[in-house]
Amino acid sequence: MSDRHDDFDGLDDFAGPRDALPEGAFADDDPDDGLLEEELRQAAAILDPVPAGLRQVAVDAFALHDLDARVAELTFDSLVDAIPVRGETDPPRMLTFRGDGVTVDVEVTADGLIGQLLPPGPAGIEVLSGPRAHARLTADDMGRFTGDAPPSGPFALRLRTGGEVVVTEWLRA
């Protein structure tokens, strides 16, 4: 078994002044690092700017972050977990989200969304989909809900049942 000090032999070479650093080594206190980082940010902003729509999606996603919300995780996705049916050219996408005693079953079709909450009960549902206005749906006493437009791009569902908020994972439609 080696002595702990022996494991760090050779590191004393880095303890000297900044000029004593071997070629290719970095010092944490290099004042040029901040300048270099700023120059790289400016170059990226000019050469490869973040699209305004993407920036807005990021801001909206952060603003929608609700610390009190429970997260319902994806437990079934027919694109991954189901066996294809022969002859079916455009089957609906079936999704199941579960979290803390709440289950959300959703069918995504070309015509929109159909879903049900378990345990059943009324709820307000928002289809979060980036920069577009959020579609607002209502679940009836049986927990059933429908939406006329299928989500495009990334989407998530935010459910408000009484005083509780449940947010599903984000998926690409």
PDB file of C-alpha atoms in Angstrom:
ATOM      1  CA  MET A   1       0.000   0.000   0.000  1.00  0.00           C
ATOM      2  CA  SER A   2       1.456   3.379  -0.939  1.00  0.00           C
ATOM      3  CA  ASP A   3       1.788   6.364   1.330  1.00  0.00           C
ATOM      4  CA  ARG A   4      -0.753   9.103   0.475  1.00  0.00           C
ATOM      5  CA  HIS A   5       2.062  11.626  -0.102  1.00  0.00           C
ATOM      6  CA  ASP A   6       3.677   9.280  -2.632  1.00  0.00           C
ATOM      7  CA  ASP A   7       0.480   9.302  -4.740  1.00  0.00           C
ATOM      8  CA  PHE A   8       0.921  13.018  -5.327  1.00  0.00           C
ATOM      9  CA  ASP A   9       4.633  13.067  -6.194  1.00  0.00           C
ATOM     10  CA  GLY A  10       5.265  15.345  -9.116  1.00  0.00           C
ATOM     11  CA  LEU A  11       2.379  17.674  -8.309  1.00  0.00           C
ATOM     12  CA  ASP A  12       4.775  19.919  -6.421  1.00  0.00           C
ATOM     13  CA  ASP A  13       6.023  21.023  -9.851  1.00  0.00           C
ATOM     14  CA  PHE A  14       2.716  22.881 -10.305  1.00  0.00           C
ATOM     15  CA  ALA A  15       2.907  24.712  -6.989  1.00  0.00           C
ATOM     16  CA  GLY A  16       5.423  27.318  -8.207  1.00  0.00           C
ATOM     17  CA  PRO A  17       4.756  30.651  -9.875  1.00  0.00           C
ATOM     18  CA  ARG A  18       2.594  30.932 -12.988  1.00  0.00           C
ATOM     19  CA  ASP A  19       5.642  31.096 -15.248  1.00  0.00           C
ATOM     20  CA  ALA A  20       6.746  27.705 -13.925  1.00  0.00           C
ATOM     21  CA  LEU A  21       3.701  25.895 -15.345  1.00  0.00           C
ATOM     22  CA  PRO A  22       4.510  23.294 -17.973  1.00  0.00           C
ATOM     23  CA  GLU A  23       3.486  24.081 -21.538  1.00  0.00           C
ATOM     24  CA  GLY A  24      -0.233  23.374 -22.068  1.00  0.00           C
ATOM     25  CA  ALA A  25      -1.135  23.709 -18.356  1.00  0.00           C
ATOM     26  CA  PHE A  26      -3.779  26.240 -17.307  1.00  0.00           C
ATOM     27  CA  ALA A  27      -3.865  28.506 -14.297  1.00  0.00           C
ATOM     28  CA  ASP A  28      -7.241  29.147 -12.709  1.00  0.00           C
ATOM     29  CA  ASP A  29      -6.435  32.780 -12.072  1.00  0.00           C
ATOM     30  CA  ASP A  30      -5.466  33.713 -15.626  1.00  0.00           C
ATOM     31  CA  PRO A  31      -6.977  37.165 -16.313  1.00  0.00           C
ATOM     32  CA  ASP A  32      -6.988  36.458 -20.047  1.00  0.00           C
ATOM     33  CA  ASP A  33      -9.503  33.591 -19.574  1.00  0.00           C
ATOM     34  CA  GLY A  34     -12.388  36.012 -19.003  1.00  0.00           C
ATOM     35  CA  LEU A  35     -11.396  38.034 -22.062  1.00  0.00           C
ATOM     36  CA  LEU A  36     -11.077  34.902 -24.183  1.00  0.00           C
ATOM     37  CA  GLU A  37     -14.477  33.648 -23.000  1.00  0.00           C
ATOM     38  CA  GLU A  38     -16.089  36.989 -23.878  1.00  0.00           C
ATOM     39  CA  GLU A  39     -14.460  36.997 -27.334  1.00  0.00           C
ATOM     40  CA  LEU A  40     -15.711  33.449 -27.970  1.00  0.00           C
ATOM     41  CA  ARG A  41     -19.247  34.439 -26.903  1.00  0.00           C
ATOM     42  CA  GLN A  42     -19.187  37.420 -29.266  1.00  0.00           C
ATOM     43  CA  ALA A  43     -17.878  35.292 -32.157  1.00  0.00           C
ATOM     44  CA  ALA A  44     -20.569  32.664 -31.559  1.00  0.00           C
ATOM     45  CA  ALA A  45     -23.255  35.358 -31.402  1.00  0.00           C
ATOM     46  CA  ILE A  46     -22.135  36.681 -34.797  1.00  0.00           C
ATOM     47  CA  LEU A  47     -21.269  33.439 -36.605  1.00  0.00           C
ATOM     48  CA  ASP A  48     -23.906  31.113 -35.123  1.00  0.00           C
ATOM     49  CA  PRO A  49     -26.570  33.134 -33.310  1.00  0.00           C
ATOM     50  CA  VAL A  50     -29.258  31.448 -31.247  1.00  0.00           C
ATOM     51  CA  PRO A  51     -32.531  31.720 -33.198  1.00  0.00           C
ATOM     52  CA  ALA A  52     -35.005  34.065 -31.524  1.00  0.00           C
ATOM     53  CA  GLY A  53     -37.666  31.333 -31.427  1.00  0.00           C
ATOM     54  CA  LEU A  54     -35.315  28.923 -29.646  1.00  0.00           C
ATOM     55  CA  ARG A  55     -34.294  31.594 -27.173  1.00  0.00           C
ATOM     56  CA  GLN A  56     -37.983  32.271 -26.436  1.00  0.00           C
ATOM     57  CA  VAL A  57     -38.640  28.534 -25.965  1.00  0.00           C
ATOM     58  CA  ALA A  58     -35.782  28.377 -23.446  1.00  0.00           C
ATOM     59  CA  VAL A  59     -37.072  31.430 -21.574  1.00  0.00           C
ATOM     60  CA  ASP A  60     -40.615  30.034 -21.577  1.00  0.00           C
ATOM     61  CA  ALA A  61     -39.413  26.628 -20.363  1.00  0.00           C
ATOM     62  CA  PHE A  62     -37.572  28.250 -17.481  1.00  0.00           C
ATOM     63  CA  ALA A  63     -40.524  30.490 -16.662  1.00  0.00           C
ATOM     64  CA  LEU A  64     -42.813  27.463 -16.672  1.00  0.00           C
ATOM     65  CA  HIS A  65     -40.643  25.651 -14.163  1.00  0.00           C
ATOM     66  CA  ASP A  66     -42.875  25.130 -11.177  1.00  0.00           C
ATOM     67  CA  LEU A  67     -41.062  24.035  -8.049  1.00  0.00           C
ATOM     68  CA  ASP A  68     -44.258  22.688  -6.519  1.00  0.00           C
ATOM     69  CA  ALA A  69     -45.171  20.604  -9.564  1.00  0.00           C
ATOM     70  CA  ARG A  70     -44.868  16.861  -9.441  1.00  0.00           C
ATOM     71  CA  VAL A  71     -43.251  15.292 -12.481  1.00  0.00           C
ATOM     72  CA  ALA A  72     -45.024  12.479 -14.307  1.00  0.00           C
ATOM     73  CA  GLU A  73     -42.404  10.377 -16.068  1.00  0.00           C
ATOM     74  CA  LEU A  74     -42.931   8.631 -19.381  1.00  0.00           C
ATOM     75  CA  THR A  75     -43.449   4.916 -18.714  1.00  0.00           C
ATOM     76  CA  PHE A  76     -44.809   3.819 -22.113  1.00  0.00           C
ATOM     77  CA  ASP A  77     -44.324   5.163 -25.630  1.00  0.00           C
ATOM     78  CA  SER A  78     -45.781   3.131 -28.501  1.00  0.00           C
ATOM     79  CA  LEU A  79     -42.998   4.334 -30.803  1.00  0.00           C
ATOM     80  CA  VAL A  80     -40.518   2.483 -28.611  1.00  0.00           C
ATOM     81  CA  ASP A  81     -42.419  -0.100 -26.597  1.00  0.00           C
ATOM     82  CA  ALA A  82     -45.190  -1.390 -28.877  1.00  0.00           C
ATOM     83  CA  ILE A  83     -45.114  -4.102 -31.507  1.00  0.00           C
ATOM     84  CA  PRO A  84     -46.050  -2.696 -34.948  1.00  0.00           C
ATOM     85  CA  VAL A  85     -49.376  -3.778 -36.405  1.00  0.00           C
ATOM     86  CA  ARG A  86     -49.193  -5.092 -39.956  1.00  0.00           C
ATOM     87  CA  GLY A  87     -51.132  -2.984 -42.447  1.00  0.00           C
ATOM     88  CA  GLU A  88     -51.389   0.052 -40.160  1.00  0.00           C
ATOM     89  CA  THR A  89     -49.724   2.960 -41.974  1.00  0.00           C
ATOM     90  CA  ASP A  90     -50.184   5.782 -39.469  1.00  0.00           C
ATOM     91  CA  PRO A  91     -51.019   4.355 -36.042  1.00  0.00           C
ATOM     92  CA  PRO A  92     -51.755   6.754 -33.183  1.00  0.00           C
ATOM     93  CA  ARG A  93     -48.972   7.310 -30.705  1.00  0.00           C
ATOM     94  CA  MET A  94     -49.879   6.008 -27.274  1.00  0.00           C
ATOM     95  CA  LEU A  95     -48.161   7.559 -24.240  1.00  0.00           C
ATOM     96  CA  THR A  96     -48.424   6.813 -20.536  1.00  0.00           C
ATOM     97  CA  PHE A  97     -46.996   9.098 -17.853  1.00  0.00           C
ATOM     98  CA  ARG A  98     -46.884   8.154 -14.156  1.00  0.00           C
ATOM     99  CA  GLY A  99     -45.916  10.046 -11.067  1.00  0.00           C
ATOM    100  CA  ASP A 100     -46.917  10.080  -7.392  1.00  0.00           C
ATOM    101  CA  GLY A 101     -50.268   8.337  -7.741  1.00  0.00           C
ATOM    102  CA  VAL A 102     -51.255  10.057 -11.008  1.00  0.00           C
ATOM    103  CA  THR A 103     -51.385   8.328 -14.387  1.00  0.00           C
ATOM    104  CA  VAL A 104     -51.949  10.174 -17.651  1.00  0.00           C
ATOM    105  CA  ASP A 105     -52.773   8.124 -20.762  1.00  0.00           C
ATOM    106  CA  VAL A 106     -52.563  10.084 -24.016  1.00  0.00           C
ATOM    107  CA  GLU A 107     -53.234   9.134 -27.628  1.00  0.00           C
ATOM    108  CA  VAL A 108     -51.652  11.490 -30.173  1.00  0.00           C
ATOM    109  CA  THR A 109     -53.238  11.323 -33.636  1.00  0.00           C
ATOM    110  CA  ALA A 110     -53.233  13.492 -36.739  1.00  0.00           C
ATOM    111  CA  ASP A 111     -56.541  14.913 -35.487  1.00  0.00           C
ATOM    112  CA  GLY A 112     -55.345  15.882 -32.001  1.00  0.00           C
ATOM    113  CA  LEU A 113     -55.072  14.484 -28.482  1.00  0.00           C
ATOM    114  CA  ILE A 114     -57.316  12.097 -26.589  1.00  0.00           C
ATOM    115  CA  GLY A 115     -56.504  11.246 -23.012  1.00  0.00           C
ATOM    116  CA  GLN A 116     -57.572  10.210 -19.550  1.00  0.00           C
ATOM    117  CA  LEU A 117     -56.338  10.883 -16.035  1.00  0.00           C
ATOM    118  CA  LEU A 118     -56.264   8.240 -13.340  1.00  0.00           C
ATOM    119  CA  PRO A 119     -57.586   8.523 -10.738  1.00  0.00           C
ATOM    120  CA  PRO A 120     -60.418  10.087 -12.703  1.00  0.00           C
ATOM    121  CA  GLY A 121     -61.500  13.614 -11.954  1.00  0.00           C
ATOM    122  CA  PRO A 122     -61.795  17.092 -13.384  1.00  0.00           C
ATOM    123  CA  ALA A 123     -58.611  18.967 -14.244  1.00  0.00           C
ATOM    124  CA  GLY A 124     -57.316  21.881 -16.266  1.00  0.00           C
ATOM    125  CA  ILE A 125     -54.712  20.812 -18.811  1.00  0.00           C
ATOM    126  CA  GLU A 126     -52.262  22.963 -20.730  1.00  0.00           C
ATOM    127  CA  VAL A 127     -50.444  21.574 -23.758  1.00  0.00           C
ATOM    128  CA  LEU A 128     -47.047  23.258 -23.472  1.00  0.00           C
ATOM    129  CA  SER A 129     -45.411  23.543 -26.866  1.00  0.00           C
ATOM    130  CA  GLY A 130     -42.788  26.248 -26.939  1.00  0.00           C
ATOM    131  CA  PRO A 131     -43.417  29.728 -28.290  1.00  0.00           C
ATOM    132  CA  ARG A 132     -47.000  29.109 -29.445  1.00  0.00           C
ATOM    133  CA  ALA A 133     -49.908  29.933 -27.182  1.00  0.00           C
ATOM    134  CA  HIS A 134     -50.613  26.972 -24.928  1.00  0.00           C
ATOM    135  CA  ALA A 135     -53.676  24.947 -25.809  1.00  0.00           C
ATOM    136  CA  ARG A 136     -55.994  24.727 -22.809  1.00  0.00           C
ATOM    137  CA  LEU A 137     -58.041  21.576 -22.345  1.00  0.00           C
ATOM    138  CA  THR A 138     -60.430  20.448 -19.646  1.00  0.00           C
ATOM    139  CA  ALA A 139     -60.753  16.941 -18.233  1.00  0.00           C
ATOM    140  CA  ASP A 140     -64.294  15.948 -17.273  1.00  0.00           C
ATOM    141  CA  ASP A 141     -65.364  14.160 -14.078  1.00  0.00           C
ATOM    142  CA  MET A 142     -64.178  10.870 -15.604  1.00  0.00           C
ATOM    143  CA  GLY A 143     -60.726  12.373 -16.285  1.00  0.00           C
ATOM    144  CA  ARG A 144     -61.238  12.369 -20.069  1.00  0.00           C
ATOM    145  CA  PHE A 145     -59.948  15.148 -22.291  1.00  0.00           C
ATOM    146  CA  THR A 146     -59.540  15.896 -26.004  1.00  0.00           C
ATOM    147  CA  GLY A 147     -57.680  18.484 -28.035  1.00  0.00           C
ATOM    148  CA  ASP A 148     -58.371  19.440 -31.636  1.00  0.00           C
ATOM    149  CA  ALA A 149     -54.800  20.112 -32.755  1.00  0.00           C
ATOM    150  CA  PRO A 150     -51.929  17.657 -32.406  1.00  0.00           C
ATOM    151  CA  PRO A 151     -48.804  19.169 -30.849  1.00  0.00           C
ATOM    152  CA  SER A 152     -45.938  19.899 -33.215  1.00  0.00           C
ATOM    153  CA  GLY A 153     -42.379  19.825 -31.994  1.00  0.00           C
ATOM    154  CA  PRO A 154     -41.543  19.357 -28.325  1.00  0.00           C
ATOM    155  CA  PHE A 155     -44.507  19.311 -25.955  1.00  0.00           C
ATOM    156  CA  ALA A 156     -45.467  18.541 -22.377  1.00  0.00           C
ATOM    157  CA  LEU A 157     -48.719  18.555 -20.423  1.00  0.00           C
ATOM    158  CA  ARG A 158     -49.360  20.568 -17.277  1.00  0.00           C
ATOM    159  CA  LEU A 159     -52.290  19.270 -15.222  1.00  0.00           C
ATOM    160  CA  ARG A 160     -53.979  21.273 -12.494  1.00  0.00           C
ATOM    161  CA  THR A 161     -56.194  19.171 -10.253  1.00  0.00           C
ATOM    162  CA  GLY A 162     -57.430  21.130  -7.271  1.00  0.00           C
ATOM    163  CA  GLY A 163     -54.338  22.567  -5.621  1.00  0.00           C
ATOM    164  CA  GLU A 164     -51.884  20.148  -7.209  1.00  0.00           C
ATOM    165  CA  VAL A 165     -49.819  20.646 -10.353  1.00  0.00           C
ATOM    166  CA  VAL A 166     -48.400  17.741 -12.360  1.00  0.00           C
ATOM    167  CA  VAL A 167     -46.118  18.268 -15.355  1.00  0.00           C
ATOM    168  CA  THR A 168     -45.216  15.485 -17.797  1.00  0.00           C
ATOM    169  CA  GLU A 169     -41.808  15.013 -19.330  1.00  0.00           C
ATOM    170  CA  TRP A 170     -41.182  16.862 -22.589  1.00  0.00           C
ATOM    171  CA  LEU A 171     -41.448  14.804 -25.786  1.00  0.00           C
ATOM    172  CA  ARG A 172     -41.086  15.485 -29.469  1.00  0.00           C
ATOM    173  CA  ALA A 173     -44.390  14.983 -31.298  1.00  0.00           C
TER     174      ALA A 173
END
